Each structure stands twice: as structure tokens, then as C-alpha cells.
XYZ file of C-alpha atoms in Angstrom:
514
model
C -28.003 16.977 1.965
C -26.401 16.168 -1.454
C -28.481 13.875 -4.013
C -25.052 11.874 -4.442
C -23.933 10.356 -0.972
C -22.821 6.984 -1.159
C -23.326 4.944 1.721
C -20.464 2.830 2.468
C -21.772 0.177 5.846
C -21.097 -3.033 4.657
C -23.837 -4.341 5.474
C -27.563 -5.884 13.649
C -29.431 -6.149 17.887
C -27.755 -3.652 19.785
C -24.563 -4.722 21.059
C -21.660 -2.950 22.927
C -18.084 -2.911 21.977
C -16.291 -3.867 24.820
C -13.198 -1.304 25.548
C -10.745 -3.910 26.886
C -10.038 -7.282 28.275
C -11.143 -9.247 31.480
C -8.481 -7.144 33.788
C -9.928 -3.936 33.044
C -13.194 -2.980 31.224
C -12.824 0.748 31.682
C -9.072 1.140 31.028
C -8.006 3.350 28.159
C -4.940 3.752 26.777
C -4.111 6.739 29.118
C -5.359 7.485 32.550
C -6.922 10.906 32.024
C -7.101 11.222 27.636
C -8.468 14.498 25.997
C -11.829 14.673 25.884
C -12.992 13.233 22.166
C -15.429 15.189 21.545
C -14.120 19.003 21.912
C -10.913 17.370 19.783
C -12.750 16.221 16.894
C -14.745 19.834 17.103
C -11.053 21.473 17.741
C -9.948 20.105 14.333
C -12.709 20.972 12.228
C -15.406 18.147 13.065
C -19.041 18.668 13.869
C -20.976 16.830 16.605
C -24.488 17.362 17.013
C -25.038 19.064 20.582
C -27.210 15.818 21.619
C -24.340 13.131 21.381
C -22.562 12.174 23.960
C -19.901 9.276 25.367
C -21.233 7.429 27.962
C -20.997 4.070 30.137
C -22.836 1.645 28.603
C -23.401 -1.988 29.973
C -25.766 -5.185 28.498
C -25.432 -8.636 29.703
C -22.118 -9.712 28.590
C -20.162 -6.097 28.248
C -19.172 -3.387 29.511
C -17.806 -0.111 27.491
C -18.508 3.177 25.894
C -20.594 4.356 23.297
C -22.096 7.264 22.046
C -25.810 8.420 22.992
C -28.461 10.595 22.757
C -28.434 13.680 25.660
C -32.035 14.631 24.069
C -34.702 13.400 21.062
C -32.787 13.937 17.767
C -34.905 14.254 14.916
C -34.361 11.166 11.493
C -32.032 12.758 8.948
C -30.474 14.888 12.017
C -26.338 15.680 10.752
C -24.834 13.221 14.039
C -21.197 13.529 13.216
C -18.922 14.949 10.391
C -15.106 14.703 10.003
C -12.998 16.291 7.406
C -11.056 14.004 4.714
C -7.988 14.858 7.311
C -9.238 13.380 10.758
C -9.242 10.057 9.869
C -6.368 7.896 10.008
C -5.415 5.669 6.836
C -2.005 3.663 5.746
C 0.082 6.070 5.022
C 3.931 7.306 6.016
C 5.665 10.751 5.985
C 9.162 9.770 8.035
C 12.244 10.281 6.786
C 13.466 8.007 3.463
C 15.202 5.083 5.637
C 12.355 4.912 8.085
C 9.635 5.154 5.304
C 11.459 2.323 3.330
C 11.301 0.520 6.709
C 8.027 0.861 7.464
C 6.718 0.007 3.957
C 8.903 -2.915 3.722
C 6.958 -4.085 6.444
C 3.729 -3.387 5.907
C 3.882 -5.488 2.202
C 4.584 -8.535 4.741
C 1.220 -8.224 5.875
C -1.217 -10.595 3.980
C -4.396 -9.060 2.847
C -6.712 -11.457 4.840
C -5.048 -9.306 8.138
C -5.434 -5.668 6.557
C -5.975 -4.799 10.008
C -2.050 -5.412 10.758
C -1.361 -2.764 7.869
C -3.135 0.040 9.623
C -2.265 -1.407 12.659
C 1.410 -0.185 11.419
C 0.268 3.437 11.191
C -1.630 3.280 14.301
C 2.075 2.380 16.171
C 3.795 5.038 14.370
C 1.450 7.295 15.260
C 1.372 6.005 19.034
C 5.098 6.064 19.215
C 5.406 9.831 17.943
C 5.878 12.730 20.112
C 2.854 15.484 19.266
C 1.117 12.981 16.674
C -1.881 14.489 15.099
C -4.036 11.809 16.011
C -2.414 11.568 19.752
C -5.751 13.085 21.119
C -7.569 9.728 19.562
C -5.146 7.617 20.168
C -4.666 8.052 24.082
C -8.576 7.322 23.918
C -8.466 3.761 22.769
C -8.767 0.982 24.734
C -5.197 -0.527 26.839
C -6.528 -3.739 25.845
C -8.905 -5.723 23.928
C -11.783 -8.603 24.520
C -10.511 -10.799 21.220
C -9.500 -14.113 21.517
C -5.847 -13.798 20.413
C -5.688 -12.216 23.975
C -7.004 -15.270 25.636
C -5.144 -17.788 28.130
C -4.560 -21.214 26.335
C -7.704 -22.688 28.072
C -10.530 -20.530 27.401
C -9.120 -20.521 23.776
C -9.922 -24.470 23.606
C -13.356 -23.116 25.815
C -14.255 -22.370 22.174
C -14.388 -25.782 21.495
C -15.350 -25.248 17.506
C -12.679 -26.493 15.391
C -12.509 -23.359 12.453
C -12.519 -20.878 14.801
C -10.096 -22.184 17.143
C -7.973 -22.682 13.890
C -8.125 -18.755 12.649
C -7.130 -18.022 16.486
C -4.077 -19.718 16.060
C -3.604 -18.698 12.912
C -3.274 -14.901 14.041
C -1.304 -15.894 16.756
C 1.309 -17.558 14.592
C 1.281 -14.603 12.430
C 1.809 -12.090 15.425
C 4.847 -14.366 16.444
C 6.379 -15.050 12.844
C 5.678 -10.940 12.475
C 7.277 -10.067 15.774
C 10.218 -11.503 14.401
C 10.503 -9.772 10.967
C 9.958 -6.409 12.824
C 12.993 -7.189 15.117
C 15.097 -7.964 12.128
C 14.150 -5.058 10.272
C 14.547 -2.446 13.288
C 17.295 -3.979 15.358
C 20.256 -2.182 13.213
C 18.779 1.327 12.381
C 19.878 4.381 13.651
C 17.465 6.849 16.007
C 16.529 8.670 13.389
C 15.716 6.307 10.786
C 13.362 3.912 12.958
C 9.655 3.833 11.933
C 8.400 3.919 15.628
C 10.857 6.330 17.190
C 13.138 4.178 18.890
C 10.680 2.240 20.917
C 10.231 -1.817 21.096
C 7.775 -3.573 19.044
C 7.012 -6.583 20.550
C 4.182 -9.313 19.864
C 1.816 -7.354 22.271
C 2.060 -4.207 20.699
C 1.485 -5.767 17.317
C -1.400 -7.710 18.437
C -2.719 -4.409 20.693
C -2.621 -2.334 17.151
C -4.111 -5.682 15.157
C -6.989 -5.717 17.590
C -7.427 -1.934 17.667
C -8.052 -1.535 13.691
C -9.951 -4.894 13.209
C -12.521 -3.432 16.136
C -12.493 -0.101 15.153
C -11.933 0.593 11.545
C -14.408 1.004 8.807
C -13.629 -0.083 5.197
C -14.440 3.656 3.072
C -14.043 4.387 -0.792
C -10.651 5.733 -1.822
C -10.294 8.601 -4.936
C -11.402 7.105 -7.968
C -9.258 5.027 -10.383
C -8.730 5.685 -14.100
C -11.677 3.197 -14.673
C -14.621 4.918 -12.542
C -14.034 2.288 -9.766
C -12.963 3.143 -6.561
C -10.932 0.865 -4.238
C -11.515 0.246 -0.436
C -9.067 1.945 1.888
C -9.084 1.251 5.879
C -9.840 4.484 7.726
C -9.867 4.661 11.871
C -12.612 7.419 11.995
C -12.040 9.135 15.582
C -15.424 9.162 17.463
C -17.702 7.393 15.197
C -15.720 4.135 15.994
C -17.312 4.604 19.289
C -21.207 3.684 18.273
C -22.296 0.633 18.739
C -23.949 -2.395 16.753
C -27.032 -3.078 15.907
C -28.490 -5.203 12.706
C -31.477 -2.891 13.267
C -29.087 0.342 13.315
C -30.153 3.979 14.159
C -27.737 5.448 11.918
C -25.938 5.122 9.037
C -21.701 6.356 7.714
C -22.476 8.519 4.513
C -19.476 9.182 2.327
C -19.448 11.844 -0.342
C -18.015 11.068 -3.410
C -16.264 14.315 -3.548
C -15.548 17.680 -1.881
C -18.270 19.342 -4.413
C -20.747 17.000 -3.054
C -19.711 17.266 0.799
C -21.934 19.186 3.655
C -20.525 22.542 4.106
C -19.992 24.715 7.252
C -18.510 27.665 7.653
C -16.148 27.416 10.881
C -13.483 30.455 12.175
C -14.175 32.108 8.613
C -13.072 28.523 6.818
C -15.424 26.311 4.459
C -14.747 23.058 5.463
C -16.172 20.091 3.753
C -17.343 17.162 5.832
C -16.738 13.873 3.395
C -17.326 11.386 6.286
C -20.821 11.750 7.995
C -22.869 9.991 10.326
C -26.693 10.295 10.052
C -29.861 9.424 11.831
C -31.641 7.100 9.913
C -34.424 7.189 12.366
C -35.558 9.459 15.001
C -33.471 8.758 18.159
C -35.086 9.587 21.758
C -33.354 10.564 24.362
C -30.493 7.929 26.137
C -30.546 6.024 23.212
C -27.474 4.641 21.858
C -25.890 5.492 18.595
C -25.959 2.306 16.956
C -24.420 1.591 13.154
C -24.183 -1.865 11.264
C -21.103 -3.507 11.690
C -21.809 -6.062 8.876
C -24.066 -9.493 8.363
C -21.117 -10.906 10.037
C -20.945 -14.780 11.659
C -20.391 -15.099 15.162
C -16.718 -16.200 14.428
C -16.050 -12.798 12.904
C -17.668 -10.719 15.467
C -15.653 -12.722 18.226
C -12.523 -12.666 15.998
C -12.799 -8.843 15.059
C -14.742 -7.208 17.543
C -14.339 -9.218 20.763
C -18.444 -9.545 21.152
C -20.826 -12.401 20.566
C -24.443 -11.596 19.197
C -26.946 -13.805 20.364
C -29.604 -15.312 17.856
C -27.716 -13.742 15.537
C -29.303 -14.500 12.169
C -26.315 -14.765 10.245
C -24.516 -17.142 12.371
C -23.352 -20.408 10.126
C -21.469 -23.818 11.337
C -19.016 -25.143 9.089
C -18.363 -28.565 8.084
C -15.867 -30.091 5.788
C -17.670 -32.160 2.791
C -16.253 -35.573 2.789
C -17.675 -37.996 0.880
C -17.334 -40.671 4.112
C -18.911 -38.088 6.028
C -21.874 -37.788 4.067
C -22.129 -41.692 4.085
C -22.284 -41.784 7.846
C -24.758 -39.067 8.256
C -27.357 -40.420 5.183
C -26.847 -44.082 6.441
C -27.557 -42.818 9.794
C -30.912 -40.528 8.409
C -31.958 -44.160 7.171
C -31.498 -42.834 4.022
C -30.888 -46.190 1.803
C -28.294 -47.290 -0.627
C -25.989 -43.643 -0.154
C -23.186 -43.243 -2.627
C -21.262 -39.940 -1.704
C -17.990 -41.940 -1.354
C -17.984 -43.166 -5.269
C -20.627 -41.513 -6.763
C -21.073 -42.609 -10.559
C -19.646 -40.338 -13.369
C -22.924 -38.173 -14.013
C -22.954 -37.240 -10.410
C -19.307 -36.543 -10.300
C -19.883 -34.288 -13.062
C -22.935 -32.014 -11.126
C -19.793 -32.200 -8.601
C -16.957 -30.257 -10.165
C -19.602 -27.774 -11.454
C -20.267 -27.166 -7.556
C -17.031 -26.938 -6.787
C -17.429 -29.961 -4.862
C -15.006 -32.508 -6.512
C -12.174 -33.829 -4.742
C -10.088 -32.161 -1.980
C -8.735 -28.645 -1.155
C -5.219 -27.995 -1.780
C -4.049 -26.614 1.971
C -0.823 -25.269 0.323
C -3.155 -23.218 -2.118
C -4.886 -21.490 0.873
C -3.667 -18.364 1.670
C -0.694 -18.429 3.632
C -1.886 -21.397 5.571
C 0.656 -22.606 8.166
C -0.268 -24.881 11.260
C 0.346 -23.592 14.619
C 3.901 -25.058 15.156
C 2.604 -25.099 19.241
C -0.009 -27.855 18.485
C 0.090 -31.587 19.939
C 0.750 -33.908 16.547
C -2.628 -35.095 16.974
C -4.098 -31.940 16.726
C -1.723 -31.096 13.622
C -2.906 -34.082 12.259
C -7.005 -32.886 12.830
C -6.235 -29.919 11.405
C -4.674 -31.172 8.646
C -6.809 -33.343 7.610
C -9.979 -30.901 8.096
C -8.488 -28.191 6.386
C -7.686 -30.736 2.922
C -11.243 -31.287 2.974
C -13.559 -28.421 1.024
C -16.117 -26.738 3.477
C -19.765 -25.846 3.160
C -21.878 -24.372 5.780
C -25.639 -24.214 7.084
C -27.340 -21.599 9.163
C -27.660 -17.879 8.099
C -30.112 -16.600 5.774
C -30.390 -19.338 3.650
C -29.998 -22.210 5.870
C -28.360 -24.373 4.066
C -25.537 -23.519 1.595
C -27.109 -23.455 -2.256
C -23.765 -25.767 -3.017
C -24.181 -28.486 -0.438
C -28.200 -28.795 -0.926
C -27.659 -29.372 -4.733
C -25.122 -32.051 -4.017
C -27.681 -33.764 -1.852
C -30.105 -33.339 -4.378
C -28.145 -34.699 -6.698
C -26.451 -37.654 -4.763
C -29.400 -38.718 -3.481
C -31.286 -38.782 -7.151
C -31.917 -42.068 -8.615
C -31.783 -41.079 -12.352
C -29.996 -38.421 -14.512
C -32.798 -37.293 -16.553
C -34.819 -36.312 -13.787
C -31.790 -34.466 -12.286
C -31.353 -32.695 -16.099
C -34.813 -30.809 -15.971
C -33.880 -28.567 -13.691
C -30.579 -26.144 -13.263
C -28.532 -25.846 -10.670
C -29.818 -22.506 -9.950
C -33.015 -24.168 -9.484
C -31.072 -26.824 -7.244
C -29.387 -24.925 -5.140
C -32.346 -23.057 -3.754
C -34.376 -23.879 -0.743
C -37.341 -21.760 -2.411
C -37.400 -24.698 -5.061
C -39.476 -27.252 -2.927
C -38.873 -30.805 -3.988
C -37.608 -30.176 -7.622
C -36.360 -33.769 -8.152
C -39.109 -35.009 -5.601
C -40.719 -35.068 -2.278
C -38.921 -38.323 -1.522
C -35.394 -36.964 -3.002
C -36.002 -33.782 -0.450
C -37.089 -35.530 2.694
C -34.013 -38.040 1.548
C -31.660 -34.543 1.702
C -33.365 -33.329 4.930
C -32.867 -36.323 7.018
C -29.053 -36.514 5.893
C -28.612 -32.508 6.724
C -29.948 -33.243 10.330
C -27.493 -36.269 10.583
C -25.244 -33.940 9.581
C -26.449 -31.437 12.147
C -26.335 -34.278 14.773
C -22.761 -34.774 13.909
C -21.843 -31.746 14.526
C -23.377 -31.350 17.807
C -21.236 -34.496 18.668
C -18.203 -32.879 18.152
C -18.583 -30.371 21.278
C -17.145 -31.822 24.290
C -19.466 -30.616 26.293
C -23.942 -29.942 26.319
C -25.653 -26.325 26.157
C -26.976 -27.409 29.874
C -23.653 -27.587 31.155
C -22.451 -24.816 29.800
C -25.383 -22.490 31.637
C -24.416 -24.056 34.543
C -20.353 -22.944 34.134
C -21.549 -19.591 32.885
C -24.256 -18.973 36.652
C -20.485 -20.280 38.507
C -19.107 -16.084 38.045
C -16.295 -17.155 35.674
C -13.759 -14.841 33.830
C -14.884 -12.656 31.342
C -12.679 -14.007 28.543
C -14.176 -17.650 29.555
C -17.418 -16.203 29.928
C -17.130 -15.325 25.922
C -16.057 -18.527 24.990
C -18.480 -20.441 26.369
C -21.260 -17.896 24.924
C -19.812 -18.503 21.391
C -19.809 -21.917 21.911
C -23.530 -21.808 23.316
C -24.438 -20.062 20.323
C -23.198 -22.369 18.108
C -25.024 -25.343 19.645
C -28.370 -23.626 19.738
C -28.261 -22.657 15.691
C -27.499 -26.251 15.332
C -30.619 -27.065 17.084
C -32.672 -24.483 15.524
C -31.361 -25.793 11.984
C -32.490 -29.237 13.012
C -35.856 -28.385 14.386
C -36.468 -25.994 10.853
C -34.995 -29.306 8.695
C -37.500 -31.246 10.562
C -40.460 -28.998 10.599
C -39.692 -29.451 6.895
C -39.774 -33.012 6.476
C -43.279 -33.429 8.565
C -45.064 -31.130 5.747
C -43.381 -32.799 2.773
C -44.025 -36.222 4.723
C -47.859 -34.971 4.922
C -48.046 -34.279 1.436
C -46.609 -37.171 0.371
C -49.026 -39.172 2.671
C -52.320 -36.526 0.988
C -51.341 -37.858 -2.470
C -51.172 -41.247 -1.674
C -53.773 -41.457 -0.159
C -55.504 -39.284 -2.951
């Protein structure tokens, strides 16, 4: 293999994609599709002879994936597709249609790059011998993201951000819907982008759903600079392993055709710039397992239609407000708190966090309120999304931003505050830099904080066991195992905080004493 391969995962336990909704796990797109894997090989691909699509089932899904018919050896050559297979944003219609169909596509706001591709993927659908047909007819008829789900499991989610960026999309998808009518509803046969056929809110949100589960974010040609930009790419096949933070395989991209495996197929070279490889050995039935990303549980739900459990880089968000932060430090016992009018050198470590005054909602990008919301909720959400967010969990527990505030805020004197950076602040690694008392001060207001939060779930992890053991839907069963999720990093975050505080609290107790 080349010296110059550039690997291009973003970067998780194994997980399976769910293929579709509640209705129908094992539905594809059409009854009987080609089979994948002679296609790919049809049109130049390789496939090691070990891989294979199977049924695969875990606790909470059902789907395919790709595994192992017999022990493949680490650094094995899994899959390989030609810079042609894969399909990327582009358009070769006629001049009205292209026009059209770009027009569109530039409506599309970057945060939902999936709806871009999306685009290609229902031009390709719609047309009669498409290249990519053979793919296509393999995808799933529907998908197991929330945008799909009945009014009442979405509120099942119960967690106020997420259930926000639902509605978000499905505003989107409606306002979208509409522009594509507009656009299509005078053209002629032969100038419409999707040959003739309706393109409703369900197609858009089928094609949304498709790229945002599917599609891998690759290296485009390089720019006049040396950089290279990121460009979408639906890579037939290899969309179909599996996640898994501890994966089994990796996506290699070569920079360029020079650099690419070779293989000599009906007397043609053809270079392979999209691999897959074993990065360890893989025994027999295993899955095929890649890293999706050190992606929250609200992506992997919002994206991919799956929920990882104890997932390490799960994180709970909460809006920093000053009154907040009152309420949780008065209620830690902290004494004297004075996040609501902290004095000017505070305020100043403020604004260089980022943590001074309020977000502007209108500044966010493209921003708009589901118009179906009660007024109170429009009035929640309005008033939680003026407020800037920090978050705890993942990696690093508690966001370097919000732990230097508390630092700060809680410090009774700027010079102590002044020996020490905010670098040096912001890091949980620094134990106690302004002072054991300062830190166990900041720890008992983050569990407050954590308590909070808990609060704001209608309903207790031990009741949601109990709804999940009564055989509900599969799209309710999700939602309350996001929700579950949530609640128990909240408690692990509290029992970590508080495992904290005891040792300082011992220390503090040794030198006293000493």
C-alpha cells in the first residue's frame, strides 16, 4: 500500500444502522434490488471474497451490515471503489433543469449539507437507467430518525435542544417543500430536475435522512493553496458497515490516482482512490465496523437514527444564565454567589470566555421557531435559545469555558485569580488552581446544576425501564432510550463531581489538621 494514504474518518461500541422505520425494519427501497456486491465488482470495485451483507440484530436494531464469511488477516484490502462509483453533488441535465436544480440546492443551508446531496440522490432516483440505480434500489424505504416520528414520541424525547433541532428540520422540510413546488410547478417535461415526478416533504425528508445516515465527508481535488475542501460522497457498499468507537476498519483515501492501489481488471488499470481496510485482524462472522465520529447522542439519533449506550462522548446542554447559576450555587450551599451582577474584574474573565451577556437568536444560523408550537413553548424556546450554552459530560466533563467561569465567580480576590491563565483555568487537570475551597465551591454548584437538569425530565430513569419492558413502538422505544441515556450521564457526572469533592474535602481536612 502507498506511503501517502490519507485517512479521512472523522473521528465507537458496535452498533447497527437500522435500515428503516418502526413499520418495516427489513424494507428496502425495492422489493427484490440487485445484488450490491456483484454491482460494485460489475463497475470496477473490489470486494474481498470474505465480506458479505448479512442480517444483523443487537438490542435495539435490526438491519444489515457487512461481515466476515472467514478470518481476514489486519491490513487485508476490504473494499475499493473507483473515483466514479461514488455519488457526490453534482448535475449533468439539460441547461433549464440544471439551472433548476442548482437554484435549489444554494437554498440549502450548510448546517443540512445532507439536503444538498439529498438533491442528487432524487435526481438520480427519479431517472430512468441511472448509474447509481443498482445502489439506489438498495437503500432503505424508510428511516429510524426522529423527523419521521409521530408528534408524541417526538416530545418522548423530553430534552429541550434536541427536541428543538427536530423541529427545526421539520420546518425546513416544510418551508423547502414549498420552494421546490414553486420552482418545478411551471417547467416543461424536459426541463424538470427529477423527470416529471412529485417532490413532496417525504421524499425530501426520505433523501435528507438517506445522506445524513449514509454519507461520508471525503477530500475533494486540491485548491490553489494545498488545501483540500470536504465534499459529501454516498460510497455504495461501504455505507453498509457498521459503528463502532473501537472500529475494525478504517476509509483510506489516496490523495491521487499516482498514489491509488492498482488492479488490473478485463485488461484495464483501474485505480481504487476510496478503500476500506482492516485495521485489525477480523475472525470469522464478525462485523465490519468503521467510526462514525466522537459524535453526542443527539447527533447519532438526529443523523443516524441509533442511540449508543454509555457512550463516552455524550454531553447535556444547559443555557448559562446568570439566575441560573444563582439558584444552583445557593442551592450547593455555596455562600454569598454573585453570577447575576458579578463585579467588573469578573465581567472582564467573562467576555474573554465568551460568556458575557446573551446570544443574539437572529445571529444563529437560520434560526426560525417551529410556527406549530403552543405560545408557551415559543416562549421556552425563545428564551433558552437567547441564553449562551455550555455543556458537561464527554471527555472532559465539564466544558473548559463554564469551569473557568466558576472558578472565577466563585473567587474572592483578583490577584489570586491573575496567577494563573485561563488555559490553566479551564482545565480539569489543573486541581484547585485558585484553591481547594474555590474547587469544592465550583463542584457543589456543577452538581446543583446537574440536579437541575435532572428536574427538567418529566419523568425518572425507573419509569422509563418500566415503559420500555411494556413492548412499545420502536420509534418510542428510541426516544425513551435517548432520554434514559441522558439521565444516567447526568448521574454519572454527579457521582464523578462528587467523588471529587470527598478527596479535595479530605485534603483539606489532612492540612488542617496538619
Amino acid at each position: 500500500m502507498a506511503a501517502s494514504k490519507m485517512v479521512i474518518m472523522s473521528s465507537l461500541t458496535h452498533h447497527i444502522r437500522p435500515i428503516t422505520c418502526a413499520a418495516s425494519y427489513h424494507t428496502r427501497l425495492v422489493p427484490q434490488p440487485p445484488d450490491l456486491l456483484k454491482w460494485v465488482k460489475k463497475e470496477g470495485g473490489f470486494v474481498h471474497q470474505a465480506v458479505k451483507i448479512s442480517q444483523q440484530q443487537d438490542d435495539d436494531n435490526y438491519g444489515l451490515g457487512l461481515v466476515a464469511s472467514q478470518d481476514i488477516p489486519k491490513g487485508s484490502l476490504l473494499i475499493a471503489l473507483p473515483d466514479y462509483v461514488p455519488l457526490r453533488f453534482e448535475s449533468d441535465a439539460g441547461d433549464e433543469a440544471h439551472s433548476v436544480f442548482v437554484n435549489l440546492a444554494r437554498q440549502v443551508p450548510e448546517e443540512l449539507w445532507a439536503m444538498k446531496l439529498g438533491l442528487k440522490l432524487l435526481q438520480e432516483r427519479a431517472k430512468v437507467g441511472s448509474f447509481w440505480w443498482p445502489y439506489i434500489s438498495n437503500l432503505p424505504e424508510t428511516f429510524s430518525v426522529p423527523i419521521f416520528f409521530q408528534g408524541e414520541d417526538i416530545k418522548n424525547l423530553q430534552y429541550a435542544p434536541l427536541l428543538y433541532q427536530v423541529n427545526k428540520r421539520c420546518r425546513f422540510l416544510l418551508d423547502f417543500d414549498q420552494e421546490v413546488r414553486r420552482a418545478l410547478e411551471s417547467l416543461k417535461p424536459n426541463d424538470h430536475p427529477f423527470g416529471g415526478q412529485e417532490i413532496g416533504a417525504s421524499a425530501l425528508g426520505w433523501a435528507m435522512s438517506a445522506v445524513s445516515s449514509r454519507a461520508f465527508r471525503l477530500h475533494g481535488k486540491k485548491l490553489a493553496d494545498g488545501t483540500r475542501n470536504e465534499i459529501p460522497m454516498m460510497l455504495p457498499l461501504i455505507d453498509m458497515c457498521n459503528h463502532s468507537f473501537n472500529p475494525n476498519a478504517q476509509i483510506v483515501q489516496e490523495e491521487d490516482a499516482g498514489d491509488a492501489e492498482l488492479l488490473i481488471k478485463a485488461g484495464s488499470l483501474i485505480c481504487f482512490l476510496i478503500q476500506v481496510i482492516a485495521e485489525t485482524e477480523i475472525k470469522q462472522n464478525d462485523s465490519l465496523l468503521l467510526n462514525y465520529g466522537c459524535l453526542n447522542n443527539d447527533l447519532f439519533l438526529l443523523d443516524y437514527g441509533f442511540v449508543i449506550r454509555s457512550n463516552p462522548y455524550d454531553t447535556i446542554e444547559l443555557r448559562y444564565d446568570g439566575a441560573l447559576m444563582d439558584a444552583a450555587s445557593m442551592a450547593a450551599g455555596v455562600s454569598s454567589p454573585n453570577f447575576s451582577s458579578p463585579p467588573a474584574w469578573q465581567q472582564q474573565f467573562l467576555s474573554q470566555l465568551n460568556l458575557d451577556g446573551e446570544a443574539s437568536i437572529s445571529s444563529a444560523l437560520w434560526i426560525r421557531l417551529p410556527l406549530s408550537l403552543s405560545s408557551a413553548l415559543l416562549k421556552f424556546w425563545s428564551r433558552y435559545f437567547s441564553y449562551l450554552r455550555v455543556t458537561l459530560g464527554g471527555p472532559d466533563l465539564v466544558e473548559g469555558h463554564l469551569l473557568a467561569a466558576l472558578r472565577v465567580l466563585l473567587a474572592s480576590d483578583l490577584e489570586t485569580v491573575q496567577k494563573h491563565d485561563l488555559n490553566t483555568l479551564k482545565s480539569l487537570s489543573a486541581e484547585a488552581p485558585l484553591g481547594i475551597a474555590n474547587e469544592v465551591a465550583v463542584f457543589r454548584t456543577l452538581i446543583a446544576l446537574c440536579v437541575i437538569a435532572l428536574e427538567h425530565f418529566p419523568t425518572k430513569i425507573m419509569e422509563d425501564e418500566s415503559l420500555l419492558k411494556q413492548g412499545v413502538s420502536a420509534s418510542t422505544k428510541l426516544a425513551i432510550r435517548f432520554r434514559i441515556e441522558k439521565k444516567s450521564m447526568i448521574i454519572d457526572i454527579m457521582r464523578n463531581l462528587s467523588k471529587r469533592v470527598k478527596l479535595l474535602s479530605s485534603k483539606e481536612t489532612t492540612a488542617t489538621q496538619g
